[in-house]
């Protein structure tokens, strides 16, 4: 297992972690200042900056990417909606290519309308079928531009609004069905926040193997958790045994970045960005 | 599948649904008033009323029980704590017998200290082993007094504080390990709130079979959900396809009550109890 205690060479910053403090150019500058060598930007932050400028900034600072957030959101009530989702995902793939990302992270979507607070269906089975169809269609395109897709199973508490793929096992079942040859074109993003509770986690990481372990995200589960979306903790402040999960990932063949992704409306989003990054670095050494 | 549309003969009221409005004697009276023929009381409400008086009231009103809430909470940091948990669970079994309950529901517990807001461990594997040991010990006693134990898998968002058994599959693995003979002494309580998201749900209900399907709880998952614990919805107000799950339960051999259990600090706990019960009855007919 790699030793993270003496440097932060394998720390990547998911830019949502400081989205309330800074826009993308400031984040890139801050990473340079703190010796952080990789980021995972979000589409809205890239759009705000402009794709070409974002790509140029990232290149100029010699930053690597650990992923691009995010594609997905495939289910819709009608064919036009599902087509629009695919088209938008194709744009996301192209952006990921332009930015030099190693993968496009997929948050697959849930019940149509739910994210907007007005669910139009209770049919989770149909949503799951549409997710499978959507990934299949996108994969066809993504292969032509050599952009791997990383299905991110989200915590089951997000099944309605954000992702109806909620376990690593389910995500890998999709990989088996859509990429039986294990080409590396389709894999998973493992975020400790979403999967730490799963009794089958270790076995499923092993099942995934190196070619399908495309990303590793860290933060922590706070006790108590006061908000379903924006009360994630800094590594070490919660109950996730992060290092054990990283060990499993490395035993499974993963050798990439640990991407810090913390949504924290009440705490970290309110602190100075430099303090947040310094804390991420310290906790990456001591807790990841 | 049984037709629930014309009466509420198979509705049971989990007494937590009106815990802010009434104490147990008032709840029993209200059930008589509304023609509700079963309840599932909580230990603290029974203790508040007195066990003998509670049992007498329930008998006097001809009420059935659909379960007794709750045993469990097995993990602890030391042997004394685990022994104390078993002893408390034995008292819960005895109370369940005195009340004429068909089963004792087990919320198995999570990381020691977490429920009190101060988690003392991150070792979920150890907690799970202690849960298995605790159920094994309790089962030995429960068999002597013929009280079936129903493991209730809780939603993964409760893994830290309340239950580290979070899927029906995991609960049934425990049943297989501890009661390989499928005697009916150990089974599961299926609460739609906890399991609706699970892609393996239908298969696991089938796997359980009649002898292990000991209880069925209903409420709904609201979109958005604003609190992890006390923002459950009334049946029909959320996104759970409750009837489909009940169909699976009945195909699996379950023929008991649908127990309504709604924790709702911001809505149903604030309304007059009679309005809540009338709504439960209406929604039991139209949505369960």
Coordinates of C-alpha atoms in Angstrom, one line a residue:
Chain A
X1 CA 0.0 0.0 0.0
X2 CA 1.4 3.4 -0.9
X3 CA 2.6 5.6 1.9
X4 CA 0.7 8.9 1.9
X5 CA 2.1 10.1 5.2
X6 CA 5.0 12.2 4.0
X7 CA 3.6 14.0 0.9
X8 CA 0.4 14.6 -1.0
X9 CA 1.5 13.5 -4.4
X10 CA -1.6 11.4 -4.8
X11 CA -4.1 14.0 -3.5
X12 CA -6.5 15.4 -6.1
X13 CA -8.9 18.1 -5.3
X14 CA -12.5 17.8 -6.5
X15 CA -13.3 21.4 -7.2
X16 CA -16.7 21.2 -5.5
X17 CA -14.8 21.1 -2.2
X18 CA -14.1 24.9 -2.6
X19 CA -16.9 25.8 -4.9
X20 CA -18.3 28.4 -2.6
X21 CA -15.0 30.1 -2.1
X22 CA -13.4 30.3 -5.5
X23 CA -14.1 30.0 -9.3
X24 CA -12.0 27.6 -11.4
X25 CA -9.0 29.9 -12.2
X26 CA -8.6 30.7 -8.5
X27 CA -8.8 27.0 -7.6
X28 CA -6.1 26.2 -10.1
X29 CA -3.9 28.9 -8.7
X30 CA -4.6 27.7 -5.2
X31 CA -3.6 24.1 -6.1
X32 CA -0.3 25.4 -7.5
X33 CA 0.3 27.3 -4.3
X34 CA -0.4 24.2 -2.2
X35 CA 1.5 21.8 -4.4
X36 CA -1.7 19.9 -5.3
X37 CA -1.0 18.2 -8.6
X38 CA -4.5 17.1 -9.7
X39 CA -8.1 18.2 -9.8
X40 CA -11.5 17.0 -10.8
X41 CA -13.5 19.9 -12.1
X42 CA -17.2 20.2 -12.4
X43 CA -18.9 21.0 -15.7
X44 CA -20.6 24.2 -14.4
X45 CA -17.3 25.5 -13.1
X46 CA -15.6 24.8 -16.5
X47 CA -18.5 26.4 -18.4
X48 CA -18.2 29.5 -16.1
X49 CA -14.5 29.8 -17.0
X50 CA -14.8 28.7 -20.6
X51 CA -13.7 25.3 -21.8
X52 CA -10.7 26.4 -23.8
X53 CA -9.4 28.7 -21.1
X54 CA -10.0 26.0 -18.4
X55 CA -8.0 23.5 -20.5
X56 CA -5.2 26.1 -21.1
X57 CA -5.0 27.0 -17.3
X58 CA -4.8 23.3 -16.4
X59 CA -2.1 22.7 -18.9
X60 CA -0.2 25.9 -17.9
X61 CA -0.1 24.8 -14.3
X62 CA 0.9 21.2 -15.2
X63 CA -2.2 19.9 -13.4
X64 CA -3.4 16.4 -14.0
X65 CA -7.1 15.4 -13.8
X66 CA -8.5 12.6 -11.7
X67 CA -11.8 12.8 -13.4
X68 CA -14.4 15.1 -14.8
X69 CA -17.8 15.7 -13.0
X70 CA -20.1 14.7 -14.4
X71 CA -22.2 12.9 -17.0
X72 CA -25.3 10.8 -16.4
X73 CA -28.8 11.8 -15.5
X74 CA -30.2 9.4 -18.2
X75 CA -33.8 8.7 -17.2
X76 CA -36.5 10.9 -18.6
X77 CA -40.3 10.6 -19.1
X78 CA -40.1 10.5 -22.9
X79 CA -37.8 9.6 -25.8
X80 CA -37.0 13.3 -26.5
X81 CA -35.8 13.7 -22.9
X82 CA -33.7 10.6 -23.1
X83 CA -32.2 11.7 -26.4
X84 CA -31.4 15.2 -25.0
X85 CA -29.6 13.5 -22.1
X86 CA -27.5 11.4 -24.4
X87 CA -26.6 14.5 -26.4
X88 CA -25.6 16.4 -23.3
X89 CA -23.5 13.4 -22.2
X90 CA -21.7 13.4 -25.5
X91 CA -20.8 17.1 -24.9
X92 CA -19.5 16.1 -21.5
X93 CA -17.4 13.4 -23.1
X94 CA -15.9 15.9 -25.5
X95 CA -15.2 18.3 -22.7
X96 CA -13.5 15.5 -20.7
X97 CA -11.3 14.9 -23.8
X98 CA -10.5 18.5 -24.2
X99 CA -9.5 18.8 -20.5
X100 CA -7.4 15.6 -20.6
X101 CA -9.4 13.7 -18.1
X102 CA -8.7 10.0 -17.5
X103 CA -12.5 9.4 -17.3
X104 CA -16.0 10.9 -17.2
X105 CA -17.8 10.2 -14.0
X106 CA -21.4 9.2 -14.4
X107 CA -24.0 10.0 -11.8
X108 CA -26.6 8.1 -13.6
X109 CA -29.9 9.8 -12.5
X110 CA -32.9 8.6 -10.7
X111 CA -36.7 9.1 -11.1
X112 CA -37.5 11.6 -13.7
X113 CA -38.4 15.0 -12.1
X114 CA -37.2 14.0 -8.7
X115 CA -34.1 16.2 -8.8
X116 CA -36.3 19.2 -9.4
X117 CA -38.5 18.2 -6.5
X118 CA -41.4 16.9 -8.6
X119 CA -41.0 13.2 -9.2
X120 CA -43.0 12.0 -12.2
X121 CA -42.7 8.3 -11.7
X122 CA -42.2 5.7 -9.0
X123 CA -40.8 3.1 -11.4
X124 CA -37.2 2.5 -10.3
X125 CA -37.0 -0.5 -12.5
X126 CA -37.7 1.6 -15.6
X127 CA -35.2 4.2 -14.5
X128 CA -32.6 1.5 -14.2
X129 CA -33.3 0.2 -17.6
X130 CA -33.0 3.7 -19.0
X131 CA -29.7 4.1 -17.3
X132 CA -28.5 0.9 -18.8
X133 CA -29.6 2.0 -22.3
X134 CA -28.2 5.4 -21.8
X135 CA -24.8 4.2 -20.8
X136 CA -24.8 1.7 -23.7
X137 CA -25.5 4.6 -26.2
X138 CA -22.9 6.9 -24.6
X139 CA -20.3 4.1 -24.4
X140 CA -20.5 3.7 -28.2
X141 CA -19.5 7.3 -28.7
X142 CA -17.0 7.5 -25.8
X143 CA -15.1 4.6 -27.3
X144 CA -14.5 6.5 -30.5
X145 CA -12.8 9.3 -28.6
X146 CA -11.2 6.9 -26.1
X147 CA -12.8 8.4 -23.0
X148 CA -13.5 5.8 -20.3
X149 CA -16.8 6.1 -18.4
X150 CA -16.8 5.7 -14.6
X151 CA -20.2 4.7 -13.1
X152 CA -20.4 6.2 -9.6
X153 CA -22.8 4.2 -7.4
X154 CA -24.3 6.8 -5.1
X155 CA -25.5 6.2 -1.5
X156 CA -29.0 4.7 -1.5
X157 CA -30.3 7.9 0.1
X158 CA -29.9 9.5 -3.4
X159 CA -31.8 6.8 -5.3
X160 CA -34.8 9.0 -6.0
X161 CA -33.1 12.2 -7.1
X162 CA -29.6 11.5 -8.3
X163 CA -28.7 7.9 -9.0
X164 CA -30.6 4.7 -9.0
X165 CA -27.3 2.7 -9.1
X166 CA -26.6 2.5 -5.4
X167 CA -24.1 -0.3 -4.9
X168 CA -20.8 -1.2 -6.4
X169 CA -22.3 -4.6 -7.2
X170 CA -25.0 -3.0 -9.3
X171 CA -22.5 -0.8 -11.0
X172 CA -20.3 -3.8 -11.8
X173 CA -23.3 -5.8 -13.1
X174 CA -23.8 -2.9 -15.6
X175 CA -20.2 -3.1 -16.5
X176 CA -20.4 -6.8 -17.1
X177 CA -23.5 -6.4 -19.3
X178 CA -22.3 -3.5 -21.3
X179 CA -18.6 -4.2 -21.5
X180 CA -18.2 -7.9 -21.1
X181 CA -14.7 -7.8 -22.6
X182 CA -13.5 -5.7 -19.7
X183 CA -11.8 -3.3 -22.1
X184 CA -11.3 -0.6 -19.6
X185 CA -13.8 1.6 -21.5
X186 CA -16.3 1.3 -18.7
X187 CA -15.7 1.1 -15.0
X188 CA -16.6 2.6 -11.6
X189 CA -15.8 5.5 -9.4
X190 CA -15.6 4.4 -5.8
X191 CA -16.5 7.2 -3.3
X192 CA -16.1 6.1 0.3
X193 CA -19.1 8.3 1.3
X194 CA -21.4 6.2 -0.9
X195 CA -20.1 2.7 -0.3
X196 CA -18.6 2.6 3.2
X197 CA -21.7 0.9 4.7
X198 CA -21.8 -1.9 2.2
X199 CA -21.1 -5.4 3.7
X200 CA -20.1 -6.6 0.2
X201 CA -17.7 -3.7 -0.5
X202 CA -14.4 -5.6 -0.2
X203 CA -15.6 -8.4 -2.4
X204 CA -16.9 -6.1 -5.1
X205 CA -13.7 -4.0 -5.2
X206 CA -11.8 -7.2 -5.8
X207 CA -14.4 -8.2 -8.4
X208 CA -13.9 -4.9 -10.2
X209 CA -10.1 -5.2 -10.6
X210 CA -7.6 -2.7 -11.9
X211 CA -9.2 -2.1 -15.3
X212 CA -12.6 -1.1 -13.8
X213 CA -11.4 0.9 -10.8
X214 CA -11.2 4.2 -12.5
X215 CA -11.5 6.7 -9.6
X216 CA -11.4 6.9 -5.8
X217 CA -13.1 9.7 -3.9
X218 CA -12.7 10.5 -0.2
X219 CA -14.4 12.5 2.5
X220 CA -16.1 11.3 5.7
X221 CA -19.5 10.4 7.1
X222 CA -20.3 12.6 10.1
X223 CA -22.2 11.5 13.1
X224 CA -24.8 12.9 13.2
X225 CA -25.3 13.8 9.6
X226 CA -27.7 16.8 9.5
X227 CA -28.3 17.1 5.8
X228 CA -28.6 14.4 3.1
X229 CA -26.5 16.3 0.5
X230 CA -24.3 19.0 1.9
X231 CA -23.1 17.7 5.3
X232 CA -20.1 15.6 4.3
X233 CA -17.1 15.6 6.6
X234 CA -13.4 16.1 6.2
X235 CA -11.4 12.9 6.3
X236 CA -10.9 11.9 9.9
X237 CA -13.9 13.8 11.3
X238 CA -16.3 10.9 10.7
X239 CA -16.7 7.2 11.0
X240 CA -15.4 5.9 7.7
X241 CA -12.4 3.6 7.9
X242 CA -10.9 5.3 4.8
X243 CA -7.5 3.7 4.9
X244 CA -9.0 0.2 4.9
X245 CA -11.0 1.0 1.8
X246 CA -7.9 2.5 0.1
X247 CA -6.0 -0.7 1.0
X248 CA -8.7 -2.7 -0.7
X249 CA -8.6 -0.4 -3.7
X250 CA -4.8 -0.8 -4.0
X251 CA -5.1 -4.6 -3.5
X252 CA -7.6 -4.5 -6.4
X253 CA -5.0 -2.8 -8.6
X254 CA -5.9 0.9 -8.2
X255 CA -2.9 3.2 -8.3
X256 CA -4.4 6.6 -9.0
X257 CA -5.3 9.7 -7.0
X258 CA -7.4 10.0 -3.9
X259 CA -9.8 12.7 -4.9
X260 CA -11.1 14.8 -2.0
X261 CA -14.8 15.8 -2.6
X262 CA -16.5 17.5 0.3
X263 CA -19.9 19.1 0.1
X264 CA -20.2 21.0 3.3
X265 CA -22.6 24.0 3.5
X266 CA -22.3 24.4 7.2
X267 CA -18.6 24.1 7.7
X268 CA -15.9 23.7 5.0
X269 CA -17.7 25.8 2.4
X270 CA -17.7 28.7 4.9
X271 CA -14.0 28.6 5.7
X272 CA -11.2 30.3 3.8
X273 CA -10.2 28.2 0.8
X274 CA -6.5 28.1 1.8
X275 CA -7.5 26.7 5.2
X276 CA -9.6 24.0 3.5
X277 CA -6.8 22.9 1.2
X278 CA -4.3 22.9 4.0
X279 CA -6.6 20.7 6.0
X280 CA -7.2 18.4 3.1
X281 CA -3.5 17.9 2.7
X282 CA -2.9 17.3 6.4
X283 CA -5.8 14.7 6.5
X284 CA -4.7 13.1 3.3
X285 CA -1.5 12.3 5.1
X286 CA -3.0 11.2 8.4
X287 CA -6.3 9.6 7.5
X288 CA -6.3 8.5 3.8
Chain B
X1 CA -52.8 -10.3 -3.6
X2 CA -55.2 -9.3 -0.9
X3 CA -57.6 -6.4 -1.7
X4 CA -57.0 -3.6 0.8
X5 CA -59.2 -1.1 -1.0
X6 CA -62.5 -1.6 0.9
X7 CA -61.4 -2.0 4.5
X8 CA -58.5 -1.7 6.8
X9 CA -58.6 -5.1 8.4
X10 CA -54.8 -5.6 7.8
X11 CA -53.7 -2.1 8.9
X12 CA -51.6 -2.1 12.0
X13 CA -50.5 1.1 13.7
X14 CA -46.9 1.4 14.9
X15 CA -47.4 3.6 17.9
X16 CA -44.5 5.9 17.0
X17 CA -46.7 7.3 14.3
X18 CA -48.7 9.3 16.9
X19 CA -46.1 9.3 19.7
X20 CA -46.1 13.1 20.0
X21 CA -49.9 13.3 20.2
X22 CA -50.8 10.5 22.6
X23 CA -49.6 8.1 25.3
X24 CA -50.3 4.4 24.9
X25 CA -53.7 4.2 26.6
X26 CA -55.0 7.1 24.4
X27 CA -53.5 5.3 21.3
X28 CA -55.3 2.1 22.2
X29 CA -58.6 4.0 22.6
X30 CA -58.1 5.8 19.3
X31 CA -57.5 2.5 17.5
X32 CA -60.8 1.2 18.9
X33 CA -62.5 4.4 17.7
X34 CA -61.0 4.0 14.2
X35 CA -61.6 0.3 13.9
X36 CA -57.8 -0.4 13.8
X37 CA -57.3 -3.9 15.0
X38 CA -53.6 -4.1 15.5
X39 CA -50.7 -2.1 16.9
X40 CA -46.9 -2.3 17.3
X41 CA -46.0 -0.5 20.5
X42 CA -42.6 0.8 21.5
X43 CA -40.9 -0.2 24.7
X44 CA -40.7 3.3 26.1
X45 CA -44.4 3.8 25.6
X46 CA -45.1 0.5 27.3
X47 CA -42.8 1.4 30.2
X48 CA -44.5 4.7 30.5
X49 CA -47.9 3.0 30.8
X50 CA -46.7 0.0 32.8
X51 CA -46.3 -3.4 31.2
X52 CA -49.2 -5.1 33.0
X53 CA -51.6 -2.3 32.3
X54 CA -50.5 -2.1 28.7
X55 CA -51.1 -5.8 28.3
X56 CA -54.5 -5.5 29.9
X57 CA -55.5 -2.6 27.8
X58 CA -54.5 -4.4 24.6
X59 CA -56.4 -7.5 25.6
X60 CA -59.5 -5.5 26.8
X61 CA -59.7 -3.8 23.4
X62 CA -59.1 -7.0 21.5
X63 CA -56.1 -5.6 19.8
X64 CA -53.6 -7.8 18.0
X65 CA -49.9 -6.9 17.8
X66 CA -48.0 -6.9 14.6
X67 CA -44.7 -6.6 16.4
X68 CA -42.9 -5.1 19.4
X69 CA -40.3 -2.3 19.0
X70 CA -37.6 -3.0 19.7
X71 CA -34.7 -5.1 20.7
X72 CA -31.2 -4.9 19.3
X73 CA -28.4 -2.4 19.8
X74 CA -25.9 -5.3 20.4
X75 CA -22.4 -3.8 19.8
X76 CA -20.5 -2.2 22.6
X77 CA -16.9 -1.4 23.4
X78 CA -16.5 -4.0 26.1
X79 CA -17.8 -7.4 27.2
X80 CA -19.8 -5.8 30.0
X81 CA -21.6 -3.5 27.6
X82 CA -22.4 -6.5 25.3
X83 CA -23.7 -8.5 28.3
X84 CA -25.9 -5.6 29.4
X85 CA -27.3 -5.4 25.9
X86 CA -28.2 -9.1 25.9
X87 CA -29.8 -8.7 29.3
X88 CA -31.9 -5.8 28.1
X89 CA -32.9 -7.8 25.0
X90 CA -34.0 -10.7 27.2
X91 CA -36.3 -8.2 29.1
X92 CA -37.6 -7.0 25.7
X93 CA -38.4 -10.6 24.7
X94 CA -40.3 -11.1 28.0
X95 CA -42.2 -8.0 27.4
X96 CA -43.1 -9.1 23.9
X97 CA -44.4 -12.4 25.3
X98 CA -46.4 -10.6 28.0
X99 CA -48.0 -8.4 25.3
X100 CA -48.7 -11.3 23.0
X101 CA -46.5 -10.0 20.1
X102 CA -45.9 -12.3 17.2
X103 CA -42.2 -11.2 17.1
X104 CA -39.6 -8.9 18.6
X105 CA -38.2 -6.5 16.0
X106 CA -34.4 -6.1 16.2
X107 CA -32.7 -2.8 15.2
X108 CA -29.3 -4.4 15.6
X109 CA -27.2 -1.4 16.5
X110 CA -24.2 0.3 14.8
X111 CA -20.9 1.7 15.9
X112 CA -20.7 1.9 19.7
X113 CA -21.3 5.4 20.9
X114 CA -22.6 6.7 17.6
X115 CA -26.2 6.9 18.6
X116 CA -25.2 9.2 21.5
X117 CA -23.3 11.3 18.9
X118 CA -19.8 10.1 20.1
X119 CA -18.7 7.2 17.9
X120 CA -16.0 5.2 19.7
X121 CA -15.0 3.0 16.8
X122 CA -14.9 2.9 13.0
X123 CA -14.9 -0.9 12.8
X124 CA -18.1 -1.8 11.1
X125 CA -16.9 -5.4 10.6
X126 CA -16.5 -5.8 14.4
X127 CA -19.9 -4.3 15.0
X128 CA -21.4 -6.8 12.6
X129 CA -19.7 -9.7 14.3
X130 CA -21.0 -8.5 17.6
X131 CA -24.5 -8.3 16.1
X132 CA -24.2 -11.8 14.9
X133 CA -23.0 -13.0 18.4
X134 CA -25.7 -11.0 20.1
X135 CA -28.5 -12.4 18.0
X136 CA -27.2 -15.9 18.5
X137 CA -27.2 -15.5 22.3
X138 CA -30.7 -13.9 22.3
X139 CA -32.1 -16.5 20.0
X140 CA -31.2 -19.2 22.4
X141 CA -33.3 -17.5 25.1
X142 CA -36.1 -16.4 22.7
X143 CA -36.6 -20.0 21.6
X144 CA -37.3 -21.1 25.2
X145 CA -40.3 -18.7 25.4
X146 CA -41.3 -19.1 21.7
X147 CA -40.7 -15.5 20.7
X148 CA -39.6 -15.1 17.1
X149 CA -36.9 -12.5 16.4
X150 CA -37.3 -10.2 13.3
X151 CA -34.1 -8.6 12.1
X152 CA -35.0 -5.3 10.5
X153 CA -32.4 -4.1 8.0
X154 CA -32.3 -0.3 8.2
X155 CA -31.5 2.1 5.4
X156 CA -27.8 2.4 4.9
X157 CA -27.9 6.0 6.1
X158 CA -28.4 4.6 9.6
X159 CA -25.4 2.3 9.4
X160 CA -23.4 4.3 12.0
X161 CA -25.9 5.0 14.7
X162 CA -28.7 2.5 14.5
X163 CA -28.1 -0.6 12.5
X164 CA -25.1 -2.0 10.6
X165 CA -27.4 -4.5 8.9
X166 CA -28.6 -2.5 5.9
X167 CA -29.8 -4.9 3.3
X168 CA -32.3 -7.7 3.3
X169 CA -29.6 -9.9 1.8
X170 CA -27.4 -9.3 4.8
X171 CA -30.2 -9.9 7.2
X172 CA -31.0 -13.2 5.5
X173 CA -27.4 -14.2 5.5
X174 CA -27.6 -13.8 9.3
X175 CA -30.7 -15.9 9.3
X176 CA -29.0 -18.6 7.3
X177 CA -26.0 -18.6 9.6
X178 CA -28.0 -18.6 12.9
X179 CA -31.1 -20.6 12.0
X180 CA -30.1 -22.8 9.1
X181 CA -33.1 -25.0 9.8
X182 CA -35.5 -22.2 8.9
X183 CA -37.4 -22.9 12.1
X184 CA -39.3 -19.6 12.0
X185 CA -37.6 -18.5 15.2
X186 CA -35.5 -16.0 13.3
X187 CA -36.7 -13.9 10.4
X188 CA -36.9 -10.3 9.0
X189 CA -39.0 -7.2 9.3
X190 CA -39.3 -5.6 5.8
X191 CA -39.9 -1.8 6.0
X192 CA -40.4 -0.3 2.6
X193 CA -38.6 2.9 3.8
X194 CA -35.4 1.0 4.4
X195 CA -35.4 -1.3 1.4
X196 CA -37.2 0.3 -1.5
X197 CA -34.0 1.4 -3.3
X198 CA -32.5 -2.1 -3.3
X199 CA -32.1 -3.6 -6.8
X200 CA -32.0 -7.1 -5.2
X201 CA -35.2 -6.5 -3.1
X202 CA -37.5 -8.8 -5.1
X203 CA -35.1 -11.7 -5.2
X204 CA -34.3 -11.4 -1.5
X205 CA -38.0 -11.3 -0.5
X206 CA -38.5 -14.5 -2.5
X207 CA -35.4 -16.0 -0.8
X208 CA -36.8 -15.2 2.6
X209 CA -40.0 -17.1 2.2
X210 CA -43.1 -17.3 4.4
X211 CA -41.3 -18.5 7.5
X212 CA -38.9 -15.6 7.6
X213 CA -41.1 -12.8 6.5
X214 CA -42.3 -11.8 10.0
X215 CA -43.3 -8.2 9.5
X216 CA -44.1 -5.6 6.9
X217 CA -43.8 -1.8 7.6
X218 CA -45.0 1.0 5.4
X219 CA -44.6 4.7 5.0
X220 CA -43.1 6.7 2.2
X221 CA -39.9 8.3 1.0
X222 CA -40.4 12.0 0.5
X223 CA -38.6 14.0 -2.3
X224 CA -36.8 15.9 -1.0
X225 CA -36.2 14.3 2.3
X226 CA -35.1 17.0 4.7
X227 CA -34.0 15.0 7.7
X228 CA -32.4 11.6 8.0
X229 CA -34.6 10.4 10.8
X230 CA -37.9 12.2 11.2
X231 CA -39.0 13.2 7.7
X232 CA -40.8 10.0 6.7
X233 CA -43.9 10.5 4.5
X234 CA -47.4 9.2 4.6
X235 CA -48.0 6.4 2.1
X236 CA -48.8 8.0 -1.3
X237 CA -46.9 11.2 -0.6
X238 CA -43.5 9.9 -1.8
X239 CA -41.8 7.8 -4.4
X240 CA -42.0 4.2 -3.0
X241 CA -44.0 1.8 -5.1
X242 CA -45.5 0.3 -2.0
X243 CA -48.1 -1.9 -3.6
X244 CA -45.4 -3.6 -5.8
X245 CA -43.4 -4.4 -2.7
X246 CA -46.5 -5.7 -0.9
X247 CA -47.2 -7.9 -3.9
X248 CA -43.7 -9.4 -3.6
X249 CA -44.3 -9.9 0.1
X250 CA -47.5 -11.8 -0.5
X251 CA -46.0 -13.8 -3.4
X252 CA -43.3 -14.7 -0.8
X253 CA -46.0 -16.0 1.5
X254 CA -46.5 -13.0 3.8
X255 CA -50.2 -12.7 5.0
X256 CA -49.9 -10.5 8.0
X257 CA -50.5 -6.8 8.7
X258 CA -49.2 -3.7 7.0
X259 CA -47.8 -1.7 9.9
X260 CA -47.8 2.0 9.4
X261 CA -44.7 3.6 11.0
X262 CA -44.2 7.3 10.3
X263 CA -41.6 9.5 12.1
X264 CA -42.5 13.0 11.0
X265 CA -41.4 15.8 13.2
X266 CA -42.5 18.5 10.7
X267 CA -45.8 17.2 9.6
X268 CA -47.7 14.2 10.9
X269 CA -46.5 14.5 14.5
X270 CA -47.9 18.0 14.5
X271 CA -51.4 17.1 13.4
X272 CA -54.3 15.9 15.5
X273 CA -54.0 12.2 16.1
X274 CA -57.4 11.4 14.8
X275 CA -56.6 13.2 11.5
X276 CA -53.4 11.1 11.3
X277 CA -55.2 7.8 11.8
X278 CA -58.0 8.7 9.3
X279 CA -55.3 9.5 6.8
X280 CA -53.4 6.3 7.5
X281 CA -56.7 4.4 6.9
X282 CA -57.5 6.2 3.6
X283 CA -53.9 5.7 2.3
X284 CA -53.8 2.1 3.4
X285 CA -56.8 1.6 1.1
X286 CA -55.5 3.6 -1.8
X287 CA -51.7 3.2 -1.7
X288 CA -50.8 0.1 0.2

